[in-house]
Short mmCIF file of C-alpha atoms in Angstrom, two decimals:
data_model
loop_
_atom_site.label_atom_id
_atom_site.label_comp_id
_atom_site.label_asym_id
_atom_site.label_seq_id
_atom_site.Cartn_x
_atom_site.Cartn_y
_atom_site.Cartn_z
CA UNK D 6 3.92 34.13 -29.89
CA UNK D 7 1.56 37.14 -30.29
CA UNK D 8 1.53 39.24 -27.09
CA UNK D 9 -1.73 39.23 -25.34
CA UNK D 10 -3.63 42.65 -25.22
CA UNK D 11 -6.33 42.80 -22.63
CA UNK D 12 -7.89 45.85 -23.67
CA UNK D 13 -8.52 44.62 -27.39
CA UNK D 14 -9.68 41.45 -26.02
CA UNK D 15 -12.20 42.93 -23.74
CA UNK D 16 -13.31 45.32 -26.30
CA UNK D 17 -13.51 42.41 -28.91
CA UNK D 18 -15.49 40.18 -26.65
CA UNK D 19 -17.99 43.06 -25.62
CA UNK D 20 -18.65 43.64 -29.38
CA UNK D 21 -18.96 39.79 -30.31
CA UNK D 22 -21.37 39.45 -27.61
CA UNK D 23 -23.34 42.49 -28.93
CA UNK D 24 -23.47 40.72 -32.27
CA UNK D 25 -20.45 41.49 -34.28
CA UNK D 26 -19.66 37.73 -34.42
CA UNK D 27 -17.01 38.13 -37.29
CA UNK D 28 -14.62 39.80 -34.66
CA UNK D 29 -14.08 36.39 -33.00
CA UNK D 30 -11.64 35.39 -35.76
CA UNK D 31 -9.26 38.26 -34.77
CA UNK D 32 -9.82 37.43 -31.10
CA UNK D 33 -8.79 33.62 -31.44
CA UNK D 34 -6.17 34.05 -34.05
CA UNK D 35 -3.30 35.05 -31.42
CA UNK D 36 -4.08 32.00 -29.41
CA UNK D 37 -3.98 29.52 -32.40
CA UNK D 38 -0.48 28.22 -32.06
CA UNK D 39 -0.65 27.76 -28.20
CA UNK D 40 -3.94 25.99 -28.67
CA UNK D 41 -2.55 23.52 -31.22
CA UNK D 42 0.71 22.85 -29.71
CA UNK D 43 -0.67 22.21 -26.37
CA UNK D 44 -3.15 19.75 -27.78
CA UNK D 45 -0.33 18.17 -29.89
CA UNK D 46 1.50 17.45 -26.79
CA UNK D 47 -1.32 15.99 -25.19
CA UNK D 48 -2.73 14.05 -27.97
CA UNK D 49 0.54 13.30 -29.93
CA UNK D 50 -1.14 13.15 -33.31
CA UNK D 51 -1.44 16.04 -35.61
CA UNK D 52 -4.78 15.29 -37.19
CA UNK D 53 -6.39 14.90 -33.97
CA UNK D 54 -4.75 17.86 -32.48
CA UNK D 55 -5.98 19.89 -35.21
CA UNK D 56 -9.40 18.62 -34.88
CA UNK D 57 -9.39 19.27 -31.14
CA UNK D 58 -8.14 22.81 -31.89
CA UNK D 59 -11.16 23.44 -33.97
CA UNK D 60 -13.45 22.18 -31.39
CA UNK D 61 -11.74 24.32 -28.65
CA UNK D 62 -12.20 27.53 -30.82
CA UNK D 63 -15.89 26.58 -31.13
CA UNK D 64 -16.26 26.05 -27.45
CA UNK D 65 -14.60 29.28 -26.72
CA UNK D 66 -16.96 31.02 -29.06
CA UNK D 67 -20.05 29.28 -27.45
CA UNK D 68 -18.77 30.14 -23.75
CA UNK D 69 -17.66 33.58 -24.49
CA UNK D 70 -20.14 35.06 -22.20
CA UNK D 71 -18.99 33.02 -19.19
CA UNK D 72 -15.35 34.59 -19.52
CA UNK D 73 -15.10 36.75 -16.45
CA UNK D 74 -11.82 38.46 -17.09
CA UNK D 75 -10.31 37.42 -13.83
CA UNK D 76 -7.68 35.54 -15.76
CA UNK D 77 -6.03 36.36 -19.01
CA UNK D 78 -8.04 35.52 -22.00
CA UNK D 79 -5.46 33.20 -23.38
CA UNK D 80 -5.14 31.39 -20.06
CA UNK D 81 -8.79 30.79 -20.12
CA UNK D 82 -8.75 29.48 -23.86
CA UNK D 83 -5.78 27.17 -23.00
CA UNK D 84 -7.67 25.61 -20.02
CA UNK D 85 -10.55 24.89 -22.49
CA UNK D 86 -7.97 23.45 -24.87
CA UNK D 87 -6.48 21.27 -22.14
CA UNK D 88 -10.00 19.91 -21.07
CA UNK D 89 -10.74 19.18 -24.75
CA UNK D 90 -7.46 17.18 -24.88
CA UNK D 91 -8.04 15.44 -21.80
CA UNK D 92 -11.82 14.61 -22.44
CA UNK D 93 -10.51 13.04 -25.83
CA UNK D 94 -7.83 10.84 -24.05
CA UNK D 95 -10.44 9.77 -21.52
CA UNK D 96 -13.01 8.82 -24.38
CA UNK D 97 -10.18 6.91 -26.07
CA UNK D 98 -9.77 4.86 -23.06
CA UNK D 99 -6.31 5.74 -23.14
CA UNK D 100 -4.16 5.16 -20.20
CA UNK D 101 -2.13 8.14 -21.08
CA UNK D 102 -4.44 10.47 -19.05
CA UNK D 103 -3.92 8.32 -15.94
CA UNK D 104 -0.06 8.62 -16.46
CA UNK D 105 -0.47 12.28 -16.58
CA UNK D 106 -1.86 12.35 -13.06
CA UNK D 107 0.54 9.67 -11.98
CA UNK D 108 3.53 11.48 -12.85
CA UNK D 109 4.65 13.53 -10.04
CA UNK D 110 7.36 15.99 -9.29
CA UNK D 111 8.45 13.65 -6.57
CA UNK D 112 10.07 11.31 -8.84
CA UNK D 113 13.82 11.57 -8.79
CA UNK D 114 16.01 11.44 -11.83
CA UNK D 115 19.23 12.29 -13.12
CA UNK D 116 19.33 15.81 -14.35
CA UNK D 117 23.07 16.32 -14.53
CA UNK D 118 23.88 18.35 -17.63
CA UNK D 119 26.17 17.39 -20.33
CA UNK D 120 29.55 18.46 -19.25
CA UNK D 121 31.36 20.72 -21.70
CA UNK D 122 34.47 22.68 -21.44
CA UNK D 123 33.32 25.30 -24.06
CA UNK D 124 30.37 26.37 -25.99
CA UNK D 125 30.24 27.98 -29.21
CA UNK D 126 26.67 29.52 -29.77
CA UNK D 127 24.39 28.07 -32.40
CA UNK D 128 22.79 31.14 -34.11
CA UNK D 129 19.09 31.13 -35.00
CA UNK D 130 20.01 31.36 -38.50
CA UNK D 131 21.26 27.71 -38.50
CA UNK D 132 17.48 26.89 -38.36
CA UNK D 133 17.53 27.29 -41.94
CA UNK D 134 18.93 24.00 -42.10
CA UNK D 135 15.99 21.48 -41.69
CA UNK D 136 18.12 18.98 -39.79
CA UNK D 137 18.41 21.33 -36.81
CA UNK D 138 14.68 21.94 -36.23
CA UNK D 139 14.08 18.19 -36.60
CA UNK D 140 16.51 17.46 -33.92
CA UNK D 141 15.10 20.10 -31.58
CA UNK D 142 11.50 18.71 -32.34
CA UNK D 143 12.81 15.06 -31.45
CA UNK D 144 14.34 16.04 -28.32
CA UNK D 145 11.24 17.83 -27.04
CA UNK D 146 9.12 14.86 -28.04
CA UNK D 147 11.29 12.62 -26.20
CA UNK D 148 10.72 14.36 -22.92
CA UNK D 149 8.27 12.81 -20.25
CA UNK D 150 4.72 14.12 -20.87
CA UNK D 151 4.69 16.64 -17.73
CA UNK D 152 7.94 18.12 -18.71
CA UNK D 153 6.99 18.52 -22.48
CA UNK D 154 3.93 20.30 -21.68
CA UNK D 155 5.72 23.02 -19.66
CA UNK D 156 8.62 23.51 -22.05
CA UNK D 157 5.95 24.00 -24.87
CA UNK D 158 4.05 26.75 -23.00
CA UNK D 159 6.94 28.49 -21.28
CA UNK D 160 9.92 28.06 -23.86
CA UNK D 161 8.20 27.69 -27.12
CA UNK D 162 4.97 29.79 -26.59
CA UNK D 163 6.98 32.16 -24.19
CA UNK D 164 4.16 32.17 -21.57
CA UNK D 165 5.03 33.36 -18.20
CA UNK D 166 5.08 31.11 -15.17
CA UNK D 167 1.69 32.06 -13.80
CA UNK D 168 -0.07 31.55 -17.08
CA UNK D 169 1.58 28.30 -17.72
CA UNK D 170 0.59 27.15 -14.26
CA UNK D 171 -3.11 28.27 -14.79
CA UNK D 172 -3.23 26.68 -18.15
CA UNK D 173 -1.94 23.38 -16.85
CA UNK D 174 -3.75 23.41 -13.70
CA UNK D 175 -0.50 23.03 -11.65
CA UNK D 176 1.30 25.25 -9.14
CA UNK D 177 3.78 27.80 -10.13
CA UNK D 178 6.33 25.97 -8.15
CA UNK D 179 5.70 22.89 -10.25
CA UNK D 180 6.14 24.72 -13.26
CA UNK D 181 9.58 25.90 -12.32
CA UNK D 182 10.83 22.59 -11.09
CA UNK D 183 9.63 20.86 -14.36
CA UNK D 184 10.86 23.59 -16.63
CA UNK D 185 14.37 23.26 -14.71
CA UNK D 186 14.46 19.60 -15.23
CA UNK D 187 13.13 19.84 -18.76
CA UNK D 188 16.05 22.19 -19.76
CA UNK D 189 18.37 20.00 -18.08
CA UNK D 190 17.29 16.97 -20.00
CA UNK D 191 17.19 19.01 -23.39
CA UNK D 192 20.77 20.37 -22.74
CA UNK D 193 22.06 16.88 -22.15
CA UNK D 194 20.48 15.34 -25.03
CA UNK D 195 21.12 18.29 -27.36
CA UNK D 196 24.31 19.97 -26.51
CA UNK D 197 26.63 17.13 -27.80
CA UNK D 198 24.59 17.12 -31.13
CA UNK D 199 24.21 20.82 -31.59
CA UNK D 200 27.76 21.53 -31.56
CA UNK D 201 27.96 20.43 -35.28
CA UNK D 202 25.63 23.44 -36.05
CA UNK D 203 27.92 26.29 -34.61
CA UNK D 204 29.70 28.22 -37.15
CA UNK D 205 33.28 27.26 -37.95
CA UNK D 206 35.66 29.78 -36.80
CA UNK D 207 38.97 28.07 -36.79
CA UNK D 208 41.68 29.28 -34.66
CA UNK D 209 39.62 32.10 -32.99
CA UNK D 210 39.58 31.86 -29.17
CA UNK D 211 41.27 28.52 -29.32
CA UNK D 212 38.17 26.92 -30.92
CA UNK D 213 40.13 25.38 -33.66
CA UNK D 214 41.41 22.01 -32.79
CA UNK N 15 33.06 30.45 0.14
CA UNK N 16 32.94 28.87 -3.32
CA UNK N 17 29.66 27.33 -4.31
CA UNK N 18 29.95 23.84 -5.95
CA UNK N 19 29.20 23.26 -9.81
CA UNK N 20 26.26 21.13 -8.65
CA UNK N 21 24.79 24.00 -6.95
CA UNK N 22 25.15 26.25 -9.89
CA UNK N 23 23.32 23.48 -12.14
CA UNK N 24 20.37 23.28 -9.75
CA UNK N 25 19.72 26.96 -10.42
CA UNK N 26 20.57 27.34 -13.92
CA UNK N 27 16.95 27.58 -15.17
CA UNK N 28 15.97 30.22 -12.63
CA UNK N 29 19.26 31.97 -13.47
CA UNK N 30 18.37 32.12 -17.09
CA UNK N 31 14.95 33.36 -16.33
CA UNK N 32 16.25 35.99 -13.76
CA UNK N 33 14.43 34.23 -11.01
CA UNK N 34 17.24 33.86 -8.43
CA UNK N 35 17.78 36.38 -5.77
CA UNK N 36 20.57 38.94 -5.86
CA UNK N 37 22.85 37.16 -3.40
CA UNK N 38 22.58 33.86 -5.25
CA UNK N 39 23.10 35.47 -8.48
CA UNK N 40 26.27 37.22 -7.41
CA UNK N 41 27.60 33.88 -6.10
CA UNK N 42 26.75 32.15 -9.40
CA UNK N 43 28.41 35.08 -11.38
CA UNK N 44 31.52 34.76 -9.30
CA UNK N 45 31.70 30.99 -9.85
CA UNK N 46 31.14 31.48 -13.56
CA UNK N 47 34.10 33.73 -13.74
CA UNK N 48 36.52 30.84 -13.17
CA UNK N 49 34.66 27.65 -14.00
CA UNK N 50 34.56 26.97 -17.80
CA UNK N 51 32.45 23.85 -17.26
CA UNK N 52 29.65 25.72 -15.67
CA UNK N 53 29.99 28.65 -18.19
CA UNK N 54 29.59 26.32 -20.97
CA UNK N 55 26.63 24.48 -19.27
CA UNK N 56 25.01 27.83 -18.74
CA UNK N 57 25.59 28.86 -22.40
CA UNK N 58 24.43 25.68 -23.97
CA UNK N 59 21.28 25.63 -21.95
CA UNK N 60 20.66 29.23 -22.79
CA UNK N 61 21.20 28.46 -26.50
CA UNK N 62 18.82 25.59 -26.41
CA UNK N 63 16.23 27.83 -24.79
CA UNK N 64 16.85 30.53 -27.57
CA UNK N 65 16.51 28.05 -30.42
CA UNK N 66 13.25 26.46 -29.07
CA UNK N 67 11.69 29.69 -28.85
CA UNK N 68 12.23 30.28 -32.79
CA UNK N 69 8.99 29.73 -34.59
CA UNK N 70 10.58 27.79 -37.28
CA UNK N 71 10.99 24.84 -34.93
CA UNK N 72 7.35 24.25 -34.31
CA UNK N 73 5.29 25.40 -37.21
CA UNK N 74 1.60 25.09 -37.64
CA UNK N 75 0.69 22.36 -40.11
CA UNK N 76 0.09 24.07 -43.79
CA UNK N 77 -3.44 25.35 -44.04
CA UNK N 78 -4.08 24.98 -40.32
CA UNK N 79 -5.36 28.57 -39.98
CA UNK N 80 -7.42 28.59 -43.07
CA UNK N 81 -9.12 25.37 -42.10
CA UNK N 82 -9.74 26.52 -38.71
CA UNK N 83 -11.28 29.90 -39.82
CA UNK N 84 -13.33 28.09 -42.41
CA UNK N 85 -14.93 25.83 -39.74
CA UNK N 86 -15.44 29.05 -37.48
CA UNK N 87 -17.38 30.66 -40.24
CA UNK N 88 -19.62 27.61 -40.71
CA UNK N 89 -20.18 27.49 -36.86
CA UNK N 90 -20.81 31.07 -36.47
CA UNK N 91 -23.51 30.94 -39.12
CA UNK N 92 -25.04 27.82 -37.42
CA UNK N 93 -25.09 29.80 -34.24
CA UNK N 94 -26.99 32.50 -36.07
CA UNK N 95 -29.71 30.43 -37.37
CA UNK N 96 -30.48 28.85 -33.93
#
């Protein structure tokens, strides 16, 4: 994720509004990933998420003068992306949008982690193996919608709690609860399978057996 | 008093994010010193979080950026002429 840079953004927006339109490319570029993955999480279809991401960028451009700077630029952009996604779900007559509202944090579930007695770290270098990335994507894809969105923005795009809450239109408390549950579900589904990706170091610290 | 494993699990996410208060953090740290299950649960959860953050897990579709900016170019020109 590209770090947001409010000074660059403010200056860029001022100049774009004054006529230097080409600067919009540089302004929107750091938000591209977050826009796309938020929409993919909502729409669950790559082609439609891409189309919606393009529409989002155009809406951002057309509404640029209404950006007040009282939130971070990216937060504002993501709320436009979210509205675009929800609008498409509504138009498609999808029931998924209803289910988004219906899912609440009240629901109870089992968030007991996978119980392990030892853990050998899987290094990021292991991501060179395609199966590991696929395993992670599958696990995230299998999360209930309200948890998937939060994981996507907090852990994958590394946005902070406040920004995630603003982009999703939920409270900061809800973001924390959902993130906690999502991570517990991911740990439970992934930990037993990730073990195979840890480097083999027989005998060291008693890992051998 | 020793806190229970379940109590540690409830706060694991906040612990990883540095959001638990100092008192609770100290209790959890103390528990982790002697509980290999909670240590493994914490380490595996943290490992999952680190791996997910890697850009290689979720990549934009090939050509996504090029197509986006080409479309923007067309729209910016359209906006010019109106």
